[in-house]
Coordinates of C-alpha atoms and ligand atoms in Angstrom, one line a residue:
M1 CA 245.5 405.0 132.9
E2 CA 245.4 403.0 136.1
T3 CA 248.6 401.0 136.6
I4 CA 248.5 397.3 137.7
Y5 CA 250.0 398.4 140.9
S6 CA 247.4 401.0 141.7
K7 CA 244.6 398.6 140.9
F8 CA 246.0 396.0 143.2
K9 CA 246.7 398.7 145.8
S10 CA 243.1 399.8 146.0
G11 CA 241.8 396.3 145.7
L12 CA 244.0 394.9 148.4
Q13 CA 243.6 397.9 150.8
R14 CA 242.0 395.9 153.6
S15 CA 244.5 393.0 153.5
K16 CA 247.3 395.6 153.5
T17 CA 246.0 397.6 156.3
L18 CA 245.5 394.6 158.5
L19 CA 249.0 393.3 157.8
V20 CA 251.0 396.5 157.9
R21 CA 249.2 397.9 161.0
N22 CA 249.6 394.6 162.9
I23 CA 253.3 394.4 162.1
Q24 CA 253.8 398.0 163.1
S25 CA 252.0 397.6 166.3
I26 CA 253.7 394.4 167.3
F27 CA 257.2 395.6 166.6
G28 CA 256.9 399.3 166.7
D29 CA 258.2 400.1 170.2
V30 CA 259.8 397.0 171.4
E31 CA 263.5 397.0 172.2
S32 CA 264.1 393.3 171.8
W33 CA 261.9 390.8 170.1
D34 CA 260.8 387.7 172.0
K35 CA 258.6 384.6 171.7
I36 CA 255.4 386.5 172.2
D37 CA 256.2 389.0 169.5
Y38 CA 256.8 386.2 167.0
E39 CA 253.6 384.5 168.0
Q40 CA 251.7 387.7 167.4
L41 CA 253.5 388.1 164.0
E42 CA 252.4 384.5 163.2
E43 CA 248.9 385.3 164.1
A44 CA 248.9 388.5 162.0
L45 CA 250.1 386.6 158.9
I46 CA 247.7 383.8 159.4
R47 CA 244.8 386.3 159.7
T48 CA 245.5 387.4 156.1
D49 CA 245.2 383.7 155.1
L50 CA 248.7 383.3 153.9
G51 CA 248.5 379.7 155.4
I52 CA 250.5 377.9 158.0
H53 CA 253.3 376.8 155.7
V54 CA 254.1 380.2 154.2
T55 CA 253.6 381.9 157.6
E56 CA 256.0 379.5 159.4
R57 CA 258.7 380.1 156.8
I58 CA 258.3 383.8 157.1
V59 CA 258.5 383.9 160.9
T60 CA 261.5 381.5 161.0
Y61 CA 263.3 383.7 158.5
I62 CA 262.6 386.9 160.3
K63 CA 263.7 385.4 163.6
E64 CA 266.9 384.2 162.0
Q65 CA 267.6 387.6 160.5
Y66 CA 267.0 389.3 163.8
D67 CA 269.2 386.9 165.8
R68 CA 272.0 387.5 163.3
G69 CA 271.6 391.3 163.8
V70 CA 270.5 391.9 160.2
I71 CA 267.1 393.4 160.9
H72 CA 265.9 395.7 163.7
S73 CA 262.6 397.4 162.9
S74 CA 259.0 396.8 161.8
S75 CA 259.9 398.3 158.4
D76 CA 262.7 395.7 158.1
I77 CA 260.1 393.0 158.8
I78 CA 257.8 394.3 156.2
E79 CA 260.6 394.4 153.6
C80 CA 261.7 390.9 154.4
T81 CA 258.1 389.5 154.2
K82 CA 257.6 391.3 150.9
Q83 CA 260.8 389.7 149.5
L84 CA 259.9 386.3 150.7
L85 CA 256.4 386.5 149.3
N86 CA 258.0 387.4 146.0
V87 CA 260.1 384.3 146.2
F88 CA 257.1 382.1 147.0
L89 CA 255.2 383.6 144.0
S90 CA 258.1 383.5 141.5
N91 CA 257.7 380.0 140.3
D92 CA 255.4 379.9 137.3
C93 CA 252.8 382.0 139.0
E94 CA 252.2 384.3 136.1
K95 CA 251.5 382.5 132.9
P96 CA 249.9 384.5 130.1
V97 CA 247.2 382.8 128.1
I98 CA 248.6 381.2 125.0
F99 CA 246.1 381.4 122.2
A100 CA 245.6 378.5 119.8
D101 CA 247.5 378.8 116.5
S102 CA 244.4 378.1 114.5
G103 CA 240.8 377.9 115.5
P104 CA 239.2 379.1 118.7
T105 CA 240.9 379.0 122.0
V106 CA 238.5 377.3 124.3
I107 CA 238.4 378.3 128.0
L108 CA 236.3 376.5 130.5
L109 CA 235.5 378.2 133.8
V110 CA 234.5 376.0 136.8
G111 CA 234.0 376.5 140.5
V112 CA 231.6 376.3 143.4
N113 CA 228.3 378.3 143.6
G114 CA 228.7 382.0 143.6
S115 CA 232.5 382.1 143.2
G116 CA 232.3 384.6 140.3
K117 CA 232.4 382.4 137.2
T118 CA 229.8 384.3 135.2
T119 CA 231.1 387.7 136.2
T120 CA 234.6 386.5 135.3
T121 CA 233.3 385.3 131.9
G122 CA 231.9 388.7 131.3
K123 CA 235.0 390.6 132.4
L124 CA 237.3 388.4 130.3
A125 CA 235.0 388.9 127.3
S126 CA 235.1 392.6 127.8
M127 CA 238.9 392.6 128.1
W128 CA 239.5 390.5 125.0
R129 CA 236.9 392.4 123.0
K130 CA 238.8 395.6 123.8
E131 CA 242.0 393.9 122.4
G132 CA 240.1 393.4 119.2
K133 CA 239.4 389.6 119.6
S134 CA 236.1 388.0 118.7
V135 CA 234.7 386.2 121.7
L136 CA 231.8 383.7 121.8
L137 CA 230.2 382.8 125.2
A138 CA 228.5 379.5 126.1
A139 CA 225.8 379.4 128.8
C140 CA 226.4 375.9 130.1
D141 CA 224.7 376.7 133.4
T142 CA 221.3 375.3 132.5
F143 CA 220.6 374.7 136.2
R144 CA 220.4 377.9 138.2
A145 CA 217.4 380.2 137.7
A146 CA 218.3 383.3 135.6
A147 CA 221.8 382.0 134.9
I148 CA 221.3 382.1 131.1
E149 CA 219.8 385.6 131.2
Q150 CA 222.7 386.7 133.3
L151 CA 225.2 385.6 130.6
I152 CA 223.1 387.0 127.8
I153 CA 223.2 390.4 129.6
W154 CA 227.0 390.1 129.7
G155 CA 227.0 389.2 126.0
E156 CA 225.0 392.4 125.2
R157 CA 227.2 394.5 127.4
T158 CA 230.4 393.2 125.8
D159 CA 229.1 392.8 122.2
C160 CA 229.6 389.1 122.2
Q161 CA 227.3 386.4 121.0
V162 CA 226.0 383.8 123.4
I163 CA 225.2 380.2 122.7
F164 CA 222.5 378.9 125.0
G165 CA 219.8 376.3 125.3
K166 CA 216.9 375.6 127.6
Y167 CA 217.0 375.3 131.3
G168 CA 217.5 371.7 132.2
A169 CA 219.3 370.9 129.0
D170 CA 222.5 368.8 129.2
P171 CA 225.4 371.3 129.6
A172 CA 227.6 369.1 127.4
S173 CA 225.2 369.5 124.5
I174 CA 225.4 373.3 124.8
A175 CA 229.2 373.0 124.9
F176 CA 229.0 370.9 121.8
D177 CA 226.9 373.5 119.9
A178 CA 229.1 376.3 121.2
V179 CA 232.4 374.7 120.0
H180 CA 230.9 374.1 116.6
A181 CA 229.5 377.6 116.4
A182 CA 232.9 379.0 117.5
I183 CA 234.6 377.1 114.7
A184 CA 232.0 378.1 112.1
R185 CA 232.0 381.8 113.1
K186 CA 235.8 381.8 113.3
S187 CA 235.8 383.1 116.9
D188 CA 239.2 383.7 118.4
I189 CA 238.0 382.7 121.9
L190 CA 235.2 380.6 123.3
I191 CA 234.5 381.1 127.0
I192 CA 232.3 378.4 128.6
D193 CA 230.5 379.4 131.8
T194 CA 229.4 376.4 133.8
A195 CA 227.0 375.9 136.8
G196 CA 228.3 376.2 140.3
R197 CA 229.1 372.8 141.7
Q198 CA 230.2 371.6 145.0
H199 CA 233.5 369.9 144.6
T200 CA 232.4 367.1 146.9
K201 CA 229.6 366.0 144.6
K202 CA 230.9 363.3 142.3
G203 CA 228.0 363.4 139.8
L204 CA 228.6 367.1 139.1
M205 CA 232.4 366.6 138.8
D206 CA 231.6 363.8 136.2
E207 CA 229.5 366.3 134.3
L208 CA 232.5 368.5 133.9
A209 CA 234.5 365.5 132.5
K210 CA 231.7 364.9 130.0
I211 CA 231.7 368.5 128.9
K212 CA 235.4 368.2 128.3
R213 CA 235.0 364.9 126.4
I214 CA 232.4 366.4 124.1
I215 CA 234.6 369.5 123.4
R216 CA 237.5 367.3 122.5
K217 CA 235.5 365.5 119.9
A218 CA 235.4 368.8 117.9
I219 CA 238.9 370.2 118.9
S220 CA 241.3 367.5 120.1
D221 CA 243.4 369.8 122.3
A222 CA 240.5 371.7 123.8
P223 CA 239.6 373.0 126.3
H224 CA 242.9 374.8 126.0
E225 CA 242.4 376.2 129.5
T226 CA 240.3 375.0 132.4
W227 CA 240.3 377.6 135.2
L228 CA 239.0 377.2 138.6
V229 CA 237.3 380.4 139.8
V230 CA 237.6 380.8 143.5
D231 CA 236.2 383.5 145.8
G232 CA 239.4 384.9 147.5
S233 CA 237.4 386.4 150.3
T234 CA 236.5 382.9 151.6
G235 CA 240.2 382.4 152.5
T236 CA 241.2 378.9 153.5
N237 CA 237.9 377.6 152.1
A238 CA 239.1 378.7 148.7
L239 CA 242.2 376.6 149.3
Q240 CA 240.3 373.5 150.2
Q241 CA 238.1 373.9 147.0
A242 CA 241.1 374.3 144.9
I243 CA 242.7 371.2 146.2
V244 CA 239.7 369.0 145.5
F245 CA 239.0 370.5 142.1
Q246 CA 242.6 370.0 141.1
N247 CA 242.3 366.4 142.0
S248 CA 239.1 365.7 140.0
A249 CA 238.8 368.3 137.2
E250 CA 242.3 368.7 135.7
I251 CA 242.4 372.5 136.1
N252 CA 245.4 374.3 134.8
G253 CA 244.9 377.8 136.2
L254 CA 243.1 379.9 138.7
C255 CA 241.0 383.0 138.7
I256 CA 240.8 384.4 142.2
T257 CA 237.9 386.8 142.6
K258 CA 236.7 389.3 145.2
L259 CA 240.1 390.3 146.4
D260 CA 238.7 393.8 146.9
G261 CA 237.2 394.4 150.2
T262 CA 238.8 391.4 151.9
S263 CA 241.5 391.2 154.4
K264 CA 242.4 387.7 153.3
G265 CA 244.5 388.6 150.3
G266 CA 247.3 386.3 151.5
I267 CA 245.2 383.4 150.2
V268 CA 246.7 384.0 146.8
V269 CA 250.1 383.0 148.1
A270 CA 248.7 380.1 150.1
I271 CA 246.9 378.6 147.1
H272 CA 249.9 379.0 144.8
D273 CA 252.2 377.5 147.4
E274 CA 250.0 374.5 147.8
L275 CA 249.0 373.8 144.2
K276 CA 251.7 375.4 142.2
L277 CA 249.1 376.4 139.6
P278 CA 249.4 379.7 137.7
I279 CA 247.1 382.5 138.8
K280 CA 245.7 383.7 135.6
F281 CA 243.5 386.5 136.6
V282 CA 242.3 388.2 139.8
G283 CA 239.0 389.9 140.3
L284 CA 239.1 393.2 142.1
G285 CA 235.5 394.4 142.0
E286 CA 232.2 393.8 140.3
K287 CA 232.7 396.1 137.4
E288 CA 233.6 395.0 133.9
S289 CA 237.1 396.4 134.1
D290 CA 237.8 395.0 137.6
I291 CA 239.9 392.1 136.4
H292 CA 243.6 391.9 135.9
P293 CA 246.2 389.4 134.8
F294 CA 248.0 388.4 138.0
N295 CA 251.3 390.1 138.5
A296 CA 253.3 388.8 141.5
K297 CA 255.5 391.9 142.0
A298 CA 252.6 394.4 141.9
F299 CA 250.6 392.1 144.2
C300 CA 253.4 392.0 146.8
N301 CA 254.1 395.7 146.6
A302 CA 250.4 396.5 147.0
L303 CA 250.1 394.2 150.0
F304 CA 252.7 396.3 151.8
S305 CA 252.3 399.7 150.2
E306 CA 252.6 402.7 152.5
Ligands
LIG1 N1 233.4 392.6 144.9 C1 233.5 391.6 144.0 N2 232.4 391.0 143.7 C2 232.5 390.0 142.7 C3 233.7 389.8 142.0 N3 233.4 388.8 141.1 C4 232.1 388.5 141.2 N4 231.5 389.2 142.2 C5 230.1 389.2 142.6 O1 229.9 387.9 143.2 C6 228.5 387.6 142.9 C7 228.4 386.2 142.3 O2 229.0 386.3 141.0 P1 228.7 385.3 139.8 O3 229.6 385.7 138.7 O4 227.2 385.3 139.5 O5 229.1 383.9 140.4 P2 228.9 382.5 139.8 O6 230.1 381.7 140.2 O7 228.7 382.6 138.3 O8 227.7 382.0 140.6 P3 226.8 380.7 140.2 O9 226.6 380.7 138.8 O10 225.5 380.9 141.0 O11 227.5 379.5 140.7 C8 227.9 388.7 142.1 O12 227.2 389.5 142.9 C9 229.1 389.4 141.5 O13 228.9 390.7 141.2 C10 234.9 390.5 142.4 O14 236.0 390.3 141.9 N5 234.7 391.4 143.4
LIG2 MG1 227.2 381.7 137.2

């Protein structure tokens, strides 16, 4: 079986290659480190989208350690950076899903267009089905052409029923039907897939609030989880979206998708540093099994693996 580490390692290959190679080439042959080397290091860290704040703290720390004679080589830098990233990620970054004591656990997925909400819904359904849980899916994207069919296909693939309505229907009414169906069918989990929405459009953000209000009428503490799904390969853009969504949609967790094939894996740290929200799952490919609960240690090791 693939370990978490090897999954992260293959997913984060490009981020890792960029970072490790850059550090090695900047500090590989130099006798003494100067301002230019540190500027290059700063640039290399920023290119993986770790963000200014995290980057500055890493560079300052490395400079301090070098001036004190504690570190000397590019591998020392890699080791220090790895340790620091672990510290940045150690605060409440991993929080396993707590399932409701009785009745369905309701999970609402939100995010901008194309961030990976429907795919994440399908992957989560698959993962939890394999754990023996019963999962119901709600197709609350009644807006985009073929969105409902896309979720129905995931339902067939993962052996989960899908509650859906007509295109153009009020997403809140589908959510209402879905919550009642989940209660009646004694589903363990209800995952609600929503339409992509730009975080800048107030009307669409209000629609999310309405979905939540309707859900609460049936289960007072639901949705138990509201996760923002962001496309990690968009780097700092993902961070901006996360900030705005957090301010207007009461999200309590993140799913960061498309970390495979991007060199911007550092965004995971930048987003957590900025928002202090737990990172629930990361997407490492398009397949059903390409999802994993976030694990900070495995993530940092994979980002710097040899
Ligand atoms: N490589 C990769 N591709 C992904 C991942 N997650 C999703 N995708 C792809 O991203 C594209 C968009 O995914 P969707 O799940 O349809 O995104 P969405 O947020 O539901 O999109 P809208 O409903 O249109 O807003 C699809 O081609 C997915 O296969 C991932 O972790 N890695
Ligand atoms: Mg979708």
